[in-house]
PDB file of C-alpha atoms in Angstrom:
ATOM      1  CA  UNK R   1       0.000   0.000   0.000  1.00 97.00           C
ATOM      2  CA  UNK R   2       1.260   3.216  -0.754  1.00 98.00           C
ATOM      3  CA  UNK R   3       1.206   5.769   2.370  1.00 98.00           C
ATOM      4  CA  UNK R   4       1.040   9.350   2.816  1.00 98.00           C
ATOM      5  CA  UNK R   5       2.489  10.768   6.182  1.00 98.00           C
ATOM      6  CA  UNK R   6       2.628  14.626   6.725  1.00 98.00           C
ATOM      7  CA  UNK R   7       4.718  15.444   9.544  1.00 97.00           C
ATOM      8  CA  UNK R   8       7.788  14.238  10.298  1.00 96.00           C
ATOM      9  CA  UNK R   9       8.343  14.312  13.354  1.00 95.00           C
ATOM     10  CA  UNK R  10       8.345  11.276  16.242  1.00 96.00           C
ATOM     11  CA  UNK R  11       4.583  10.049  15.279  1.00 97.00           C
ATOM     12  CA  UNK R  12       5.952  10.349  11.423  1.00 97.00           C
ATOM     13  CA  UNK R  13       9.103   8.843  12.031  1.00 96.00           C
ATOM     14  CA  UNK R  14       7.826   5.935  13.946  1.00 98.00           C
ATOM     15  CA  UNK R  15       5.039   4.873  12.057  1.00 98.00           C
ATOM     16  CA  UNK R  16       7.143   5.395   8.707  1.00 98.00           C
ATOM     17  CA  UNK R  17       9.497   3.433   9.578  1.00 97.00           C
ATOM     18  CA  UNK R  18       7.225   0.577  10.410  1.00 98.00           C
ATOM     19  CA  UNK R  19       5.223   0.470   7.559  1.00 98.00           C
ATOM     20  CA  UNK R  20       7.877   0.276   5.317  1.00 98.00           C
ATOM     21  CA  UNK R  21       9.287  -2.669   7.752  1.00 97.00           C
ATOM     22  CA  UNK R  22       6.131  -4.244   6.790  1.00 98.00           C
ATOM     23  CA  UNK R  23       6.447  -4.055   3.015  1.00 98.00           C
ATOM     24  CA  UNK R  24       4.168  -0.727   2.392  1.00 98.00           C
ATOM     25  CA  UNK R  25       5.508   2.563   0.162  1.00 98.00           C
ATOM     26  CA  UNK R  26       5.960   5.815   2.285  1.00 98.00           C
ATOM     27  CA  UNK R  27       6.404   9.168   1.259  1.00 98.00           C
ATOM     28  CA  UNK R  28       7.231  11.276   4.770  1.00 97.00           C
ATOM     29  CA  UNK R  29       6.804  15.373   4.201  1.00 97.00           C
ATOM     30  CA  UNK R  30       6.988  18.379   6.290  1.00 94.00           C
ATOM     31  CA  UNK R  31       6.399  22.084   6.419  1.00 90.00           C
ATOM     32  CA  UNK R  32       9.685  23.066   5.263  1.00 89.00           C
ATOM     33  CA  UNK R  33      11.179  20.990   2.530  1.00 87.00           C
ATOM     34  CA  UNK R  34      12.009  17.493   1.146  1.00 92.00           C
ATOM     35  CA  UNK R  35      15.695  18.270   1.375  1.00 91.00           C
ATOM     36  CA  UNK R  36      15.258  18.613   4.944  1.00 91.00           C
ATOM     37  CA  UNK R  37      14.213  15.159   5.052  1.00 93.00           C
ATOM     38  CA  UNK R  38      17.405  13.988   2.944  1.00 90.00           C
ATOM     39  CA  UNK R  39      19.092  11.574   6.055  1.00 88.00           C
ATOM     40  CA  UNK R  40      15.681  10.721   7.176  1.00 87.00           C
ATOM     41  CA  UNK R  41      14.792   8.888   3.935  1.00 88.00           C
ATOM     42  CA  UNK R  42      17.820   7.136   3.663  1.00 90.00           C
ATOM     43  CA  UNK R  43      17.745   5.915   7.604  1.00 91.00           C
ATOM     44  CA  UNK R  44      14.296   5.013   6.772  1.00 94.00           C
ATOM     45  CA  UNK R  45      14.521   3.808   3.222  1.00 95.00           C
ATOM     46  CA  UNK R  46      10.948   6.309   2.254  1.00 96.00           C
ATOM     47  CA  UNK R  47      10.833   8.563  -0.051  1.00 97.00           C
ATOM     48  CA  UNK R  48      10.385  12.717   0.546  1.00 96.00           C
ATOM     49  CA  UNK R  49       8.207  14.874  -0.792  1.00 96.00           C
ATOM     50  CA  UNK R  50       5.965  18.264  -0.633  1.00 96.00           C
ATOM     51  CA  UNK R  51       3.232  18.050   2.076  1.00 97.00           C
ATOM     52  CA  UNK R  52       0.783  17.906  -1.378  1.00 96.00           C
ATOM     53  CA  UNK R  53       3.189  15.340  -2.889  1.00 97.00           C
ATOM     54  CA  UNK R  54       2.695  13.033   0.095  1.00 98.00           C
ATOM     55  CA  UNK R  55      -1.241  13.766   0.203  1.00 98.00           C
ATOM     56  CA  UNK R  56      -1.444  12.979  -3.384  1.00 97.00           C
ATOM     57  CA  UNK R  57       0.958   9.450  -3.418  1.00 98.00           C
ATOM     58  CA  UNK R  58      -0.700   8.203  -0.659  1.00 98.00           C
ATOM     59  CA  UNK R  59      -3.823   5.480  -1.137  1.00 97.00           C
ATOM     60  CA  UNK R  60      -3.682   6.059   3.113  1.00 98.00           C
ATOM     61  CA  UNK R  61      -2.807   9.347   4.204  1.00 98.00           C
ATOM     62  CA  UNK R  62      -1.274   9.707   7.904  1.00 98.00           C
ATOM     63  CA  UNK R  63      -1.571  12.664   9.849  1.00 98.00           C
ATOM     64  CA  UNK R  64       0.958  13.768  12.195  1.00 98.00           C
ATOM     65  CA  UNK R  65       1.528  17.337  12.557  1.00 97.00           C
ATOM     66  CA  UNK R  66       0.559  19.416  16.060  1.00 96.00           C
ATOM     67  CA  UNK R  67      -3.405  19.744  16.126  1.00 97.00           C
ATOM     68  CA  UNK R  68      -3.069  23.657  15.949  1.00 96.00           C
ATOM     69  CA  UNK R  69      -1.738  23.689  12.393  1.00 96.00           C
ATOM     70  CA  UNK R  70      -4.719  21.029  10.721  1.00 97.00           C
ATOM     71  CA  UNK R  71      -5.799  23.783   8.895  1.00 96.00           C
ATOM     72  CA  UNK R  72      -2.863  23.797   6.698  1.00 96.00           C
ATOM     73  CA  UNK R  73      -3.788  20.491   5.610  1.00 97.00           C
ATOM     74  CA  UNK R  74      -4.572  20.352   1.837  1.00 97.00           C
ATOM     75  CA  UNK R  75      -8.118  19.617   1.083  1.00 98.00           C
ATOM     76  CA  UNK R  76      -8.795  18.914  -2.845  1.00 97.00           C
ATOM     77  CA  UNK R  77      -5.604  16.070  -2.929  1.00 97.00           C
ATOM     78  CA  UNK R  78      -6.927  14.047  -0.037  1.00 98.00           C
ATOM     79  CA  UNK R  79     -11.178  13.702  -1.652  1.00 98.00           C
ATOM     80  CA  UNK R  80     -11.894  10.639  -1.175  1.00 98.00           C
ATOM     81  CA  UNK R  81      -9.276   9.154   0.342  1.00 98.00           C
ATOM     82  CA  UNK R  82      -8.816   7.014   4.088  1.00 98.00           C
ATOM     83  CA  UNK R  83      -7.081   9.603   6.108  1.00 98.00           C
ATOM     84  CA  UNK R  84      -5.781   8.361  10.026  1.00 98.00           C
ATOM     85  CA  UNK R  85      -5.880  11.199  12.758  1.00 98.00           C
ATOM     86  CA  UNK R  86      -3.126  10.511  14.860  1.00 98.00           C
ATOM     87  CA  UNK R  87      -3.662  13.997  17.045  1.00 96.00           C
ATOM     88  CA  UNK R  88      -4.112  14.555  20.331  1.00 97.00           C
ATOM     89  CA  UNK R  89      -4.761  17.916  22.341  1.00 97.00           C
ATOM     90  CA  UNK R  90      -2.391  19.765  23.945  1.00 97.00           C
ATOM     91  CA  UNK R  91      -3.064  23.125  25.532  1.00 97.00           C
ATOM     92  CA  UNK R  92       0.335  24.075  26.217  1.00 96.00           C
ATOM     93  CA  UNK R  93       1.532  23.348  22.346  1.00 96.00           C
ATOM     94  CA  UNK R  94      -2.162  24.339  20.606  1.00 97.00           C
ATOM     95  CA  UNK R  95      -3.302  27.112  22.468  1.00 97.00           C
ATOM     96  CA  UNK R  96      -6.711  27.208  24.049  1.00 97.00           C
ATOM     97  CA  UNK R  97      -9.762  25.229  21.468  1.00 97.00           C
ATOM     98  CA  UNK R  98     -12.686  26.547  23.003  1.00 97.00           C
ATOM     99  CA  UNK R  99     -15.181  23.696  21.843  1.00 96.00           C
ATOM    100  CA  UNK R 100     -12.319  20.766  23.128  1.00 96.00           C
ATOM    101  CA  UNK R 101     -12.623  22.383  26.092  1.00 96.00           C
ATOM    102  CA  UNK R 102     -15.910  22.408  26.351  1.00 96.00           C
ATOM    103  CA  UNK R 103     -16.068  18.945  25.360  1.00 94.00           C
ATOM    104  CA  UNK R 104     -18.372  19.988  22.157  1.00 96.00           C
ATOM    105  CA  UNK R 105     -16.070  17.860  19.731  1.00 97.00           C
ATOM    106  CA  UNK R 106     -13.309  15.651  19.406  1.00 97.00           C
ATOM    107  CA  UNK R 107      -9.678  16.450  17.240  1.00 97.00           C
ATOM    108  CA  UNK R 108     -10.831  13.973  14.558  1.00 98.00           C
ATOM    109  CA  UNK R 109     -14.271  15.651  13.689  1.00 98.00           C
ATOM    110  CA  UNK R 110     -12.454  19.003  13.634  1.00 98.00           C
ATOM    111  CA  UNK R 111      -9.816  17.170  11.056  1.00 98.00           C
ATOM    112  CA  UNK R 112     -13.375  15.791   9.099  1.00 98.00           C
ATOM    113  CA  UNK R 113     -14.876  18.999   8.924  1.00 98.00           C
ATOM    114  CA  UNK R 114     -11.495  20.644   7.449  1.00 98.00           C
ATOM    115  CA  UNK R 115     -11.503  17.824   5.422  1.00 98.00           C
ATOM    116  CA  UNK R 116     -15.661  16.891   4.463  1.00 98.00           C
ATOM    117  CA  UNK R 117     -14.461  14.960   1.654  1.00 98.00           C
ATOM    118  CA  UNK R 118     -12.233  12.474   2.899  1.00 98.00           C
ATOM    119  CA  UNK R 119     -12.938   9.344   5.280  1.00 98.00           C
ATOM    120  CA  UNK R 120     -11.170  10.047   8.575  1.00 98.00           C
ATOM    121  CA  UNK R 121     -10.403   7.252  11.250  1.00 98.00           C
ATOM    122  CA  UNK R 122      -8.672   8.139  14.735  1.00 98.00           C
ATOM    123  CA  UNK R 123      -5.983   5.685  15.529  1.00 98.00           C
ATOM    124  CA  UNK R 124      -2.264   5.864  16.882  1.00 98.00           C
ATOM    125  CA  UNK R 125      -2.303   8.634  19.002  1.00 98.00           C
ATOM    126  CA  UNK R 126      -2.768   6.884  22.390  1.00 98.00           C
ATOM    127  CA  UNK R 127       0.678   5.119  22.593  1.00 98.00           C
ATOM    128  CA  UNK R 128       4.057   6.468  22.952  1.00 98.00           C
ATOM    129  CA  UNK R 129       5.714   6.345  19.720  1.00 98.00           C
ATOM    130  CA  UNK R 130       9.263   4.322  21.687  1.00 98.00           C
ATOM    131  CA  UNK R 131       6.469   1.645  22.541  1.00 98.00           C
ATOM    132  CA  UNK R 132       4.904   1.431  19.034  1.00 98.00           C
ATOM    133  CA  UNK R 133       8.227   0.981  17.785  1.00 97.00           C
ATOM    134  CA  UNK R 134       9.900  -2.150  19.717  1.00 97.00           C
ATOM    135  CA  UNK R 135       6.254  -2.857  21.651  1.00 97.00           C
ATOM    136  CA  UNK R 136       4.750  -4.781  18.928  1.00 98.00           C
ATOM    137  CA  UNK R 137       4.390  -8.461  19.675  1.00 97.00           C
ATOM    138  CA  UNK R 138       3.252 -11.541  17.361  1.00 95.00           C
ATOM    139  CA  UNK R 139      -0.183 -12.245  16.592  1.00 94.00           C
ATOM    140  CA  UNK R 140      -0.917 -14.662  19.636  1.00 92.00           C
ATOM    141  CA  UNK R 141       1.662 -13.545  22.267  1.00 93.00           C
ATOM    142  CA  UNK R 142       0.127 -13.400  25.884  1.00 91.00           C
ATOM    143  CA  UNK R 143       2.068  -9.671  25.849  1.00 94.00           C
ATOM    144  CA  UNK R 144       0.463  -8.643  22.844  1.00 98.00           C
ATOM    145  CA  UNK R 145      -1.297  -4.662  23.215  1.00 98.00           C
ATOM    146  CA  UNK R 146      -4.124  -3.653  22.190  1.00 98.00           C
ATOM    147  CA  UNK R 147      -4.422  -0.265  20.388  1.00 98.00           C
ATOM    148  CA  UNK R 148      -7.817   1.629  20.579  1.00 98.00           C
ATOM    149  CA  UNK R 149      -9.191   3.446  16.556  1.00 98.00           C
ATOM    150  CA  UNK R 150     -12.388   4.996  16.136  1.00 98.00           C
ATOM    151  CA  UNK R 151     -14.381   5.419  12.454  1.00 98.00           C
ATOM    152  CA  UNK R 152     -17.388   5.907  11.015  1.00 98.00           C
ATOM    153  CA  UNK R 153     -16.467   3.045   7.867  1.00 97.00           C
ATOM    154  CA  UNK R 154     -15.783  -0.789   9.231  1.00 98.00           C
ATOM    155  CA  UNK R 155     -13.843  -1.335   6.160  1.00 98.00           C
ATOM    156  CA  UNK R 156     -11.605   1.854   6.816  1.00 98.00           C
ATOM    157  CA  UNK R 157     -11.081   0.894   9.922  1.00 98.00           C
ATOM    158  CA  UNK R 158     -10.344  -2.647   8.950  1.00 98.00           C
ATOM    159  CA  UNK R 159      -7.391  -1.068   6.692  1.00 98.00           C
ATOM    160  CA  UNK R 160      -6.334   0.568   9.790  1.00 98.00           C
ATOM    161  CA  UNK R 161      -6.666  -2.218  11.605  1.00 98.00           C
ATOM    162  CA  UNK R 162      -4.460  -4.023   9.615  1.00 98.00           C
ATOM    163  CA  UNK R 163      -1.794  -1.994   9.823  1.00 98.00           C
ATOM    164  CA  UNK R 164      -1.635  -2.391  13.646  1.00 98.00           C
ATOM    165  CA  UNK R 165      -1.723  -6.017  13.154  1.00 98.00           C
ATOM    166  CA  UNK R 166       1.314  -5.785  11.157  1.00 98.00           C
ATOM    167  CA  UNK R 167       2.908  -3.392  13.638  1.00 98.00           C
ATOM    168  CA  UNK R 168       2.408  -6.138  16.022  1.00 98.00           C
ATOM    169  CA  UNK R 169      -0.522  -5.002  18.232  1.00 98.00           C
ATOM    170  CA  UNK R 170      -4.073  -5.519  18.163  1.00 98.00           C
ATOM    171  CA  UNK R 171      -7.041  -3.112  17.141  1.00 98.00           C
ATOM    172  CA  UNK R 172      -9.593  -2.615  19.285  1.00 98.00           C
ATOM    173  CA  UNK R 173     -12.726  -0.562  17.723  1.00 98.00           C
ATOM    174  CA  UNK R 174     -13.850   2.443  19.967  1.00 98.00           C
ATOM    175  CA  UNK R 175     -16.909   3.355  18.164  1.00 98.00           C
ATOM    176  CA  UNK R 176     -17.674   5.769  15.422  1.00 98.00           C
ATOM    177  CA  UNK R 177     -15.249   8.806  15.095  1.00 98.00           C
ATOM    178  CA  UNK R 178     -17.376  10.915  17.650  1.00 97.00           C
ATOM    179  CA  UNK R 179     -16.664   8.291  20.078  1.00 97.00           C
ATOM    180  CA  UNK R 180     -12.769   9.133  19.468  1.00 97.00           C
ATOM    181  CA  UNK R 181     -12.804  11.497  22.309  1.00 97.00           C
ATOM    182  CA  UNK R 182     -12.000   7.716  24.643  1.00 98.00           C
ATOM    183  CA  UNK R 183      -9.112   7.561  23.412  1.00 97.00           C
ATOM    184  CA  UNK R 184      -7.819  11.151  23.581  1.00 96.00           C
ATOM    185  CA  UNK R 185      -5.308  12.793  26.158  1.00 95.00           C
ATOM    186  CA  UNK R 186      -6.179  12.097  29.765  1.00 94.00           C
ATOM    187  CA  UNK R 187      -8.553   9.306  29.424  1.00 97.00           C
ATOM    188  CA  UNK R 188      -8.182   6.283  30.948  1.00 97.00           C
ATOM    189  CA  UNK R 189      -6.364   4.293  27.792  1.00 98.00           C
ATOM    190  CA  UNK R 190      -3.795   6.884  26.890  1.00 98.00           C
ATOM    191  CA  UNK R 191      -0.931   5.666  26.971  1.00 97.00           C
ATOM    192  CA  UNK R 192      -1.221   2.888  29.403  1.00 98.00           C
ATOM    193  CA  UNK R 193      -0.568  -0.243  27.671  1.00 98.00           C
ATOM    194  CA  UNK R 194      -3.303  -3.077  28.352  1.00 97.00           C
ATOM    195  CA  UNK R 195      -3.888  -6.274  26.436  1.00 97.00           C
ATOM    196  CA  UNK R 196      -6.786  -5.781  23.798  1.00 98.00           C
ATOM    197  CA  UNK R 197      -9.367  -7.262  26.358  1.00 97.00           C
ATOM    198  CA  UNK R 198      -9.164  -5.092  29.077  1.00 98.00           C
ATOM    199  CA  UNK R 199      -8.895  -2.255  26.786  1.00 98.00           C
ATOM    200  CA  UNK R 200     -12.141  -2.640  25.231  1.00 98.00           C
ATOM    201  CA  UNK R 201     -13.283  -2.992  28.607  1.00 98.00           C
ATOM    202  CA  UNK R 202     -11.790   0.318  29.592  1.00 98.00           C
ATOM    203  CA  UNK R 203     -13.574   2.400  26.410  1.00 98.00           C
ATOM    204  CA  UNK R 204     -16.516   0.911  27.085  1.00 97.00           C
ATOM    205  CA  UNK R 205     -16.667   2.049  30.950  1.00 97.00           C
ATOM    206  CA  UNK R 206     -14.519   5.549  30.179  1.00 96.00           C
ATOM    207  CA  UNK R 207     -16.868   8.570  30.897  1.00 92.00           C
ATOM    208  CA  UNK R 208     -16.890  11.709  29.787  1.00 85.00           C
TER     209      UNK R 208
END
């Protein structure tokens, strides 16, 4: 599968170099420039390009630049396309969002608004990006992790659910996209690594 990330920073990085681990084509952008990205590519073995470069090449587009800046995301290159929210919401980096704080909306329907035409699914934002990278167990293993996603499309969310079995975790669905806000900063899942069982458990019980 060909994959789009913009951002490159740890949450680009990480999940770059995984998927191309697991056999996939990755293009990794940024804000500035691809030649910025020159030693990154060749640590990595992905190619560089233009934040609209990446959103174009990918089939799967990843996400992972600081929530404040989603606006900047290109629209008309990503129609149509699956499109992972990896974001989570940090007042100290993002400033103050009035309806997070009120609770009115999650990062991910803020991202599908900006972006009406493309099929958004929240997923890889509540593990730290060390622990996606050597975490990931066999399919089987009694210290296998579970990893929470949230979508309004089962078979986006089986593509993304895919790509966490390849990662070596497994997916655990949270619910439609508005139900990504389980999964977010400060709830009970974020971050704390539990086998796919007792997470489910945990989203289910999680209030608001």
């Amino acid at each position: 599968m060909k994959i789009g990330i913009i951002g490159a920073g740890m949450v680009g990085r990480a999940i770059g170099k995984l998927a191309v681990a697991s056999g996939h084509s990755v293009m990794l952008s940024n804000s500035r420039a691809p030649q910025t990205l020159f030693s990154l590519s060749r640590s990595i073995g992905c190619q560089v390009g233009t934040v609209d470069e990446a959103a174009a090449f990918g089939e799967l587009v990843i996400i992972a630049i600081p929530l404040a800046a989603y606006r900047s995301i290109p629209v008309e290159p990503l129609e149509g396309k699956l499109v992972i929210d990896t974001n989570n919401y940090y007042v100290e980096r993002d400033g103050n969002i009035p309806e997070l704080d009120a609770s009115e909306t999650t990062t991910s329907e803020m991202l599908a608004r900006h972006l009406p035409r493309s099929r958004i699914v929240k997923a890889f934002n509540a593990i730290v990006m060390d622990d996606l990278e050597k975490g990931g167990r066999l399919a089987g293993s009694s210290q296998r992790r579970g990893l929470p996603l949230a979508g309004d499309n089962s078979a986006d969310k089986a593509v993304v659910a895919m790509l966490y079995d390849q990662f070596g975790f497994d997916a655990v669905d949270a619910g439609l996209l508005a139900e990504g806000w389980r999964l977010e900063r400060g709830r009970p899942v974020y971050w704390v690594p539990m086998d796919a069982e007792r997470l489910k458990d945990e989203l289910e019980n999680t209030i608001r």
